[in-house]
XYZ file of N, CA and C in Angstrom:
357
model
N 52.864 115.165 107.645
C 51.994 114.260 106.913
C 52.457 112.826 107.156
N 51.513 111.780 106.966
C 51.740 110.530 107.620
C 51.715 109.696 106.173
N 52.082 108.964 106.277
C 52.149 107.676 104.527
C 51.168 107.208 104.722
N 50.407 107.665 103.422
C 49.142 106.429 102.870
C 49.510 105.364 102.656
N 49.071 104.811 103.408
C 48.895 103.200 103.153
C 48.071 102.656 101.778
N 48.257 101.720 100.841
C 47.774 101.783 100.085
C 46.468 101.653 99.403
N 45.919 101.234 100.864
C 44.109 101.105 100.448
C 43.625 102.689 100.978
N 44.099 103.358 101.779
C 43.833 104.922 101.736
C 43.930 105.213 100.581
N 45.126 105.308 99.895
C 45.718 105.946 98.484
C 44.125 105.777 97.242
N 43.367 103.871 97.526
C 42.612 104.178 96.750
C 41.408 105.138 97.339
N 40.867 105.096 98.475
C 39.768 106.029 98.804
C 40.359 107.804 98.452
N 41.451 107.938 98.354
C 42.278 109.183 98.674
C 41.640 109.599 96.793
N 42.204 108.604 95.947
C 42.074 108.547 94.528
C 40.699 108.965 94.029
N 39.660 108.215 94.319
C 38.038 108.867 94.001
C 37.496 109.884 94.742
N 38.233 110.246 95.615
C 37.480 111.874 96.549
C 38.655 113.163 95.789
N 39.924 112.498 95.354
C 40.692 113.779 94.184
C 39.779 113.651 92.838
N 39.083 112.493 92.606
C 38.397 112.852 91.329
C 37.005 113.120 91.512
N 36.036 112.827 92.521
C 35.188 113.339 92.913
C 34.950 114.650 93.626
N 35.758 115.136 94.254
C 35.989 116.124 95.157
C 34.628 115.986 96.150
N 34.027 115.795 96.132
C 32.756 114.903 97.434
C 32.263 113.678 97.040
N 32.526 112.624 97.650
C 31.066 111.718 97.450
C 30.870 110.951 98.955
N 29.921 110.313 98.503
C 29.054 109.901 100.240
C 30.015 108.637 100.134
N 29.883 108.075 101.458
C 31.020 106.755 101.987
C 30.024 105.974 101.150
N 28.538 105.632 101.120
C 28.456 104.670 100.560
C 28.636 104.721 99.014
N 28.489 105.870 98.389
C 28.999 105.648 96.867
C 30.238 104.861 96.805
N 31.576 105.396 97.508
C 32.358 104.897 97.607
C 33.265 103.279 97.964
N 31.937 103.280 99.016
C 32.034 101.519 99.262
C 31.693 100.698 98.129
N 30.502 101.157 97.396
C 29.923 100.330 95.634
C 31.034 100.850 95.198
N 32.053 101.863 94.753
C 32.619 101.659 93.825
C 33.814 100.493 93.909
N 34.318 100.597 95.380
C 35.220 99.871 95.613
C 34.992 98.653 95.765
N 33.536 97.916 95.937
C 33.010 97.155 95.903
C 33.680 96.645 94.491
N 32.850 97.510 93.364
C 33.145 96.618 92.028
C 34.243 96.862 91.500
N 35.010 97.510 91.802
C 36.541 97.624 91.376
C 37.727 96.954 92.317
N 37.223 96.380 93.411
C 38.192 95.975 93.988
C 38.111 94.992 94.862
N 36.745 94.652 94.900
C 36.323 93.634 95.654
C 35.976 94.016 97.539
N 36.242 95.220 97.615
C 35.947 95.417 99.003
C 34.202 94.978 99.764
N 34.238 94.667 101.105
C 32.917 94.840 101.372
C 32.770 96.345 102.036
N 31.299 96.505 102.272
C 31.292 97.937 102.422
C 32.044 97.908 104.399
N 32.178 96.698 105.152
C 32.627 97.069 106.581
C 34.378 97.017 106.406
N 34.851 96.985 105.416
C 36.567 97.252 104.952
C 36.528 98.281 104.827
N 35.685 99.026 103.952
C 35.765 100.175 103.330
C 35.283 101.418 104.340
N 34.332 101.371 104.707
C 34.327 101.886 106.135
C 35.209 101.515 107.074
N 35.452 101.397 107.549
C 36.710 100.735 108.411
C 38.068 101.871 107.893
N 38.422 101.921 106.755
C 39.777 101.973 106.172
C 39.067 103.959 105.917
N 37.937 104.480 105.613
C 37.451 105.897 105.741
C 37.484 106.194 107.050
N 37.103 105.738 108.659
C 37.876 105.843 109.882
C 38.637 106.114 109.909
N 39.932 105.376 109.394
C 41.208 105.743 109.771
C 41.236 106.804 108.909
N 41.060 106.939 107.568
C 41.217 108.257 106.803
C 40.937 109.753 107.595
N 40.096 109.188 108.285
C 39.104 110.543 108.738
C 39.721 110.914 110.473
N 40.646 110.389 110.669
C 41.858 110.005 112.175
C 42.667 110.562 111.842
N 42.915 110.201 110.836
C 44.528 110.914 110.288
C 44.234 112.247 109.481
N 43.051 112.751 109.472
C 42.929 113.973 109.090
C 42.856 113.734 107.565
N 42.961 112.614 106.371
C 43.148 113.371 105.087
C 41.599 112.906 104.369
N 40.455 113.053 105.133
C 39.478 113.076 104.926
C 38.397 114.086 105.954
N 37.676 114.745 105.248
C 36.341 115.697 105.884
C 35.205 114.850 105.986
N 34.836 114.166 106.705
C 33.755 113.764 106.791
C 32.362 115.213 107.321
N 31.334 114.972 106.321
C 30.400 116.007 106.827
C 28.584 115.042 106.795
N 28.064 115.413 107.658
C 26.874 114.967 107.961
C 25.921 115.934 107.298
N 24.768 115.308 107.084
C 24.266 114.143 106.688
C 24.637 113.614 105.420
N 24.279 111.896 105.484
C 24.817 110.787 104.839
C 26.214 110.822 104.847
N 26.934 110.778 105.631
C 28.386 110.432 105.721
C 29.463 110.903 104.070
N 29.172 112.285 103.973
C 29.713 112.560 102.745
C 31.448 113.185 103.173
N 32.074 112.314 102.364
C 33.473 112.870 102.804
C 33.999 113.599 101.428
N 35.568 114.265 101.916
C 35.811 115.362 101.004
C 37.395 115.162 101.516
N 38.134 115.545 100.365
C 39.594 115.123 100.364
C 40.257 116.846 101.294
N 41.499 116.521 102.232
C 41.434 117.525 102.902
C 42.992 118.104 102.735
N 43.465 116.559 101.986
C 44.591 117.281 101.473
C 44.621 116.752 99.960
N 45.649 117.351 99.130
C 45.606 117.176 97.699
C 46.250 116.575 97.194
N 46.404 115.794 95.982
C 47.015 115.138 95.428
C 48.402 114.868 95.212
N 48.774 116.871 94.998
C 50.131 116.955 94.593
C 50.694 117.238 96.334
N 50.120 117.403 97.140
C 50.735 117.009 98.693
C 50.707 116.113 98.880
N 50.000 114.824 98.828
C 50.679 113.419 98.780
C 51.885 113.360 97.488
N 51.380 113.407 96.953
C 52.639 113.056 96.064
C 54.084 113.420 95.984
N 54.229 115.172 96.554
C 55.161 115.421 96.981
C 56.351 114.643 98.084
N 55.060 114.639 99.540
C 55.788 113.622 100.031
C 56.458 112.289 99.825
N 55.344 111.843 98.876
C 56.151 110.474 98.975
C 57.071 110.455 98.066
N 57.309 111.414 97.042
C 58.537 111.149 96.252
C 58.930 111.597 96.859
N 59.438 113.131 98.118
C 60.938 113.147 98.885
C 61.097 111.790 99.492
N 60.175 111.220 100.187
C 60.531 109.964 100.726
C 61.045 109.016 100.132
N 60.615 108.815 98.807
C 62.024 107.421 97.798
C 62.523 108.125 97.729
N 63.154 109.146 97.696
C 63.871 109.904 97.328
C 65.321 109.486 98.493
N 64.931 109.959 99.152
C 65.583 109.788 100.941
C 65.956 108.781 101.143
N 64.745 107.812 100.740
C 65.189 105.983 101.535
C 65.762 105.240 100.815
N 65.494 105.538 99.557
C 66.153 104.761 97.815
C 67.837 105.135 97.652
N 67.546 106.752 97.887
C 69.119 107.135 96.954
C 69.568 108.197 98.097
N 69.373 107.791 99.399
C 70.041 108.862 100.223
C 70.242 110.188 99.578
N 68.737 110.699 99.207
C 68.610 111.948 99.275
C 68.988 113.028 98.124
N 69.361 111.898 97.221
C 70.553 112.180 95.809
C 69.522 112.322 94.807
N 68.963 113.697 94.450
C 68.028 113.275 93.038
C 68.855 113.321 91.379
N 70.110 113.171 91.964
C 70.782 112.474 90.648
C 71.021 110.835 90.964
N 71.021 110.667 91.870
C 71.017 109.312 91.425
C 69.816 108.684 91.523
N 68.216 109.533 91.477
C 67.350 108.935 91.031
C 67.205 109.164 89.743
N 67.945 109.905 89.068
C 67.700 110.213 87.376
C 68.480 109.305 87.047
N 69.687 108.597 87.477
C 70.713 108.358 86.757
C 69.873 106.906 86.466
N 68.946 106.384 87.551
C 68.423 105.242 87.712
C 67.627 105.338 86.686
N 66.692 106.076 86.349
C 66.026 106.002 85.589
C 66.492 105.915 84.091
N 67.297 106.866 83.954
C 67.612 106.792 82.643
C 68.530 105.327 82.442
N 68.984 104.477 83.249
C 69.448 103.512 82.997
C 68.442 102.206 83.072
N 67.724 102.481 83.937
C 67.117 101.674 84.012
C 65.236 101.399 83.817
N 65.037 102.459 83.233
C 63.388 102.605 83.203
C 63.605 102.731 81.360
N 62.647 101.902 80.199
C 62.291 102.533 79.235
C 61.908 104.211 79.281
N 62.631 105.297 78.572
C 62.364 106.502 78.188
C 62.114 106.344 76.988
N 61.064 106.977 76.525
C 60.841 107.453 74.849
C 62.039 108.583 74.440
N 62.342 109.123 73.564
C 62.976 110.160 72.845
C 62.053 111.071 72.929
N 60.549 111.149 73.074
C 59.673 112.347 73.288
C 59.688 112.473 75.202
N 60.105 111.903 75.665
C 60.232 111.743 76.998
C 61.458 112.438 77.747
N 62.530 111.800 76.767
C 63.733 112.714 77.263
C 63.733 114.524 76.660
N 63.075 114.719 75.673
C 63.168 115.953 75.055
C 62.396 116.977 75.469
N 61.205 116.497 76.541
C 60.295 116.857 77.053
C 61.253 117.158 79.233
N 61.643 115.942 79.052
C 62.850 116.577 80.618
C 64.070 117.771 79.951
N 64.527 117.635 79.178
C 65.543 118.439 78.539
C 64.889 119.610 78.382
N 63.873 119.848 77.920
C 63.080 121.463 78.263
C 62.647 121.600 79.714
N 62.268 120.882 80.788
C 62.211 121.078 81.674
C 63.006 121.713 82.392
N 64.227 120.999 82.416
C 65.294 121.253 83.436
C 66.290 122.513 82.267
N 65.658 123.128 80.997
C 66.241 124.286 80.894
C 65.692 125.500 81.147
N 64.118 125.344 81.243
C 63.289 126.231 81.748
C 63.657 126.413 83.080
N 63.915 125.460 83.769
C 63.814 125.485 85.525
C 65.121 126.362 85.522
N 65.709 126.106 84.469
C 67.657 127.023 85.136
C 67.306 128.780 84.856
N 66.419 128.711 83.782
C 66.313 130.422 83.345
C 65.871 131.296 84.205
Protein backbone atom coordinates (compact mmCIF):
# COMPACT_ATOMS: atom_id res chain seq x y z
CA UNK A 1 0.00 0.00 0.00
CA UNK A 2 1.22 3.48 -0.94
CA UNK A 3 0.55 6.80 1.59
CA UNK A 4 -2.38 8.89 1.01
CA UNK A 5 -1.53 11.98 0.44
CA UNK A 6 -3.77 14.19 2.12
CA UNK A 7 -6.22 15.43 -0.43
CA UNK A 8 -6.74 11.54 -1.39
CA UNK A 9 -7.41 10.91 2.40
CA UNK A 10 -10.32 13.54 1.79
CA UNK A 11 -11.86 11.84 -1.45
CA UNK A 12 -10.85 8.38 0.36
CA UNK A 13 -13.19 9.91 3.49
CA UNK A 14 -16.71 10.45 1.49
CA UNK A 15 -16.51 7.12 -0.69
CA UNK A 16 -15.88 5.21 3.25
CA UNK A 17 -19.04 7.12 4.07
CA UNK A 18 -20.76 6.90 0.91
CA UNK A 19 -19.62 3.60 -0.22
CA UNK A 20 -20.49 4.88 -4.06
CA UNK A 21 -20.93 8.24 -5.29
CA UNK A 22 -20.41 9.76 -8.83
CA UNK A 23 -17.03 12.06 -9.22
CA UNK A 24 -19.26 14.83 -9.76
CA UNK A 25 -21.21 14.57 -6.44
CA UNK A 26 -17.98 14.53 -5.05
CA UNK A 27 -16.37 17.48 -6.76
CA UNK A 28 -19.75 19.77 -5.23
CA UNK A 29 -19.05 18.39 -2.08
CA UNK A 30 -15.53 19.26 -2.04
CA UNK A 31 -16.34 22.20 -3.77
CA UNK A 32 -18.30 23.52 -0.64
CA UNK A 33 -16.31 22.07 1.99
CA UNK A 34 -13.09 22.80 0.82
CA UNK A 35 -12.95 25.04 -1.78
CA UNK A 36 -11.82 22.68 -4.56
CA UNK A 37 -12.67 23.29 -8.31
CA UNK A 38 -14.17 20.39 -9.94
CA UNK A 39 -10.53 20.10 -12.49
CA UNK A 40 -8.45 19.55 -8.80
CA UNK A 41 -10.79 17.23 -7.82
CA UNK A 42 -10.78 15.26 -10.81
CA UNK A 43 -7.32 15.45 -11.25
CA UNK A 44 -6.55 14.18 -7.54
CA UNK A 45 -9.67 10.92 -8.37
CA UNK A 46 -6.97 10.02 -11.40
CA UNK A 47 -4.42 9.53 -9.31
CA UNK A 48 -6.79 7.75 -6.79
CA UNK A 49 -7.95 5.53 -9.47
CA UNK A 50 -3.71 4.81 -10.56
CA UNK A 51 -2.96 3.86 -7.40
CA UNK A 52 -5.71 1.46 -7.23
CA UNK A 53 -7.66 2.85 -3.95
CA UNK A 54 -10.52 3.83 -6.06
CA UNK A 55 -13.12 1.68 -8.56
CA UNK A 56 -14.08 3.81 -10.96
CA UNK A 57 -17.27 2.26 -12.88
CA UNK A 58 -19.08 3.66 -15.97
CA UNK A 59 -21.60 5.20 -16.59
CA UNK A 60 -21.32 8.71 -14.99
CA UNK A 61 -17.95 8.22 -13.56
CA UNK A 62 -19.19 6.56 -10.26
CA UNK A 63 -16.33 5.57 -8.02
CA UNK A 64 -16.22 3.13 -5.02
CA UNK A 65 -13.58 2.81 -2.24
CA UNK A 66 -11.36 -0.37 -3.00
CA UNK A 67 -9.66 -0.41 0.03
CA UNK A 68 -11.00 0.31 3.63
CA UNK A 69 -10.64 2.49 6.17
CA UNK A 70 -9.19 0.36 8.82
CA UNK A 71 -6.41 -0.67 5.94
CA UNK A 72 -5.42 2.77 5.61
CA UNK A 73 -5.35 3.33 8.93
CA UNK A 74 -3.52 0.41 9.87
CA UNK A 75 -0.80 1.38 7.72
CA UNK A 76 -0.27 4.56 8.59
CA UNK A 77 -0.15 4.05 12.24
CA UNK A 78 2.67 1.14 11.72
CA UNK A 79 4.27 3.88 9.81
CA UNK A 80 4.45 6.67 12.89
CA UNK A 81 4.94 4.05 14.53
CA UNK A 82 8.36 3.09 12.69
CA UNK A 83 9.42 6.69 11.75
CA UNK A 84 8.39 8.47 15.21
CA UNK A 85 9.55 5.84 17.83
CA UNK A 86 11.66 3.32 15.90
CA UNK A 87 9.17 0.82 15.97
CA UNK A 88 8.64 0.97 19.91
CA UNK A 89 4.80 0.97 20.65
CA UNK A 90 5.80 1.74 24.17
CA UNK A 91 7.28 4.57 23.50
CA UNK A 92 4.31 5.68 21.57
CA UNK A 93 2.16 5.17 24.77
CA UNK A 94 4.65 6.53 26.97
CA UNK A 95 4.26 9.74 24.64
CA UNK A 96 0.99 9.89 24.92
CA UNK A 97 0.32 9.47 28.27
CA UNK A 98 2.84 12.21 28.90
CA UNK A 99 2.11 14.18 26.57
CA UNK A 100 -1.49 14.14 25.01
CA UNK A 101 -4.58 15.25 27.50
CA UNK A 102 -6.20 11.64 28.61
CA UNK A 103 -9.55 11.71 30.40
CA UNK A 104 -9.77 9.15 33.45
CA UNK A 105 -12.67 7.56 31.23
CA UNK A 106 -9.96 7.25 28.59
CA UNK A 107 -7.36 5.62 30.55
CA UNK A 108 -9.94 3.08 32.16
CA UNK A 109 -11.27 2.31 28.89
CA UNK A 110 -7.19 1.36 27.59
CA UNK A 111 -6.79 -0.47 30.98
CA UNK A 112 -9.68 -2.87 29.90
CA UNK A 113 -8.31 -3.06 26.64
CA UNK A 114 -4.96 -4.17 27.11
CA UNK A 115 -6.50 -6.71 29.89
CA UNK A 116 -8.83 -8.22 27.54
CA UNK A 117 -6.07 -8.40 24.81
CA UNK A 118 -3.73 -10.50 27.54
CA UNK A 119 -6.72 -13.14 28.36
Amino acid sequence: MQKLSDSELKIMEILWREKSFTAKDIAKELSNTVGWDKTTTYTILRRCVKKNLIIRKEPNFICEPSISKEQVSSYETKELIDKMYSGKIDSLVAFLLSDVDITDEEIFRIKKMINDFDE
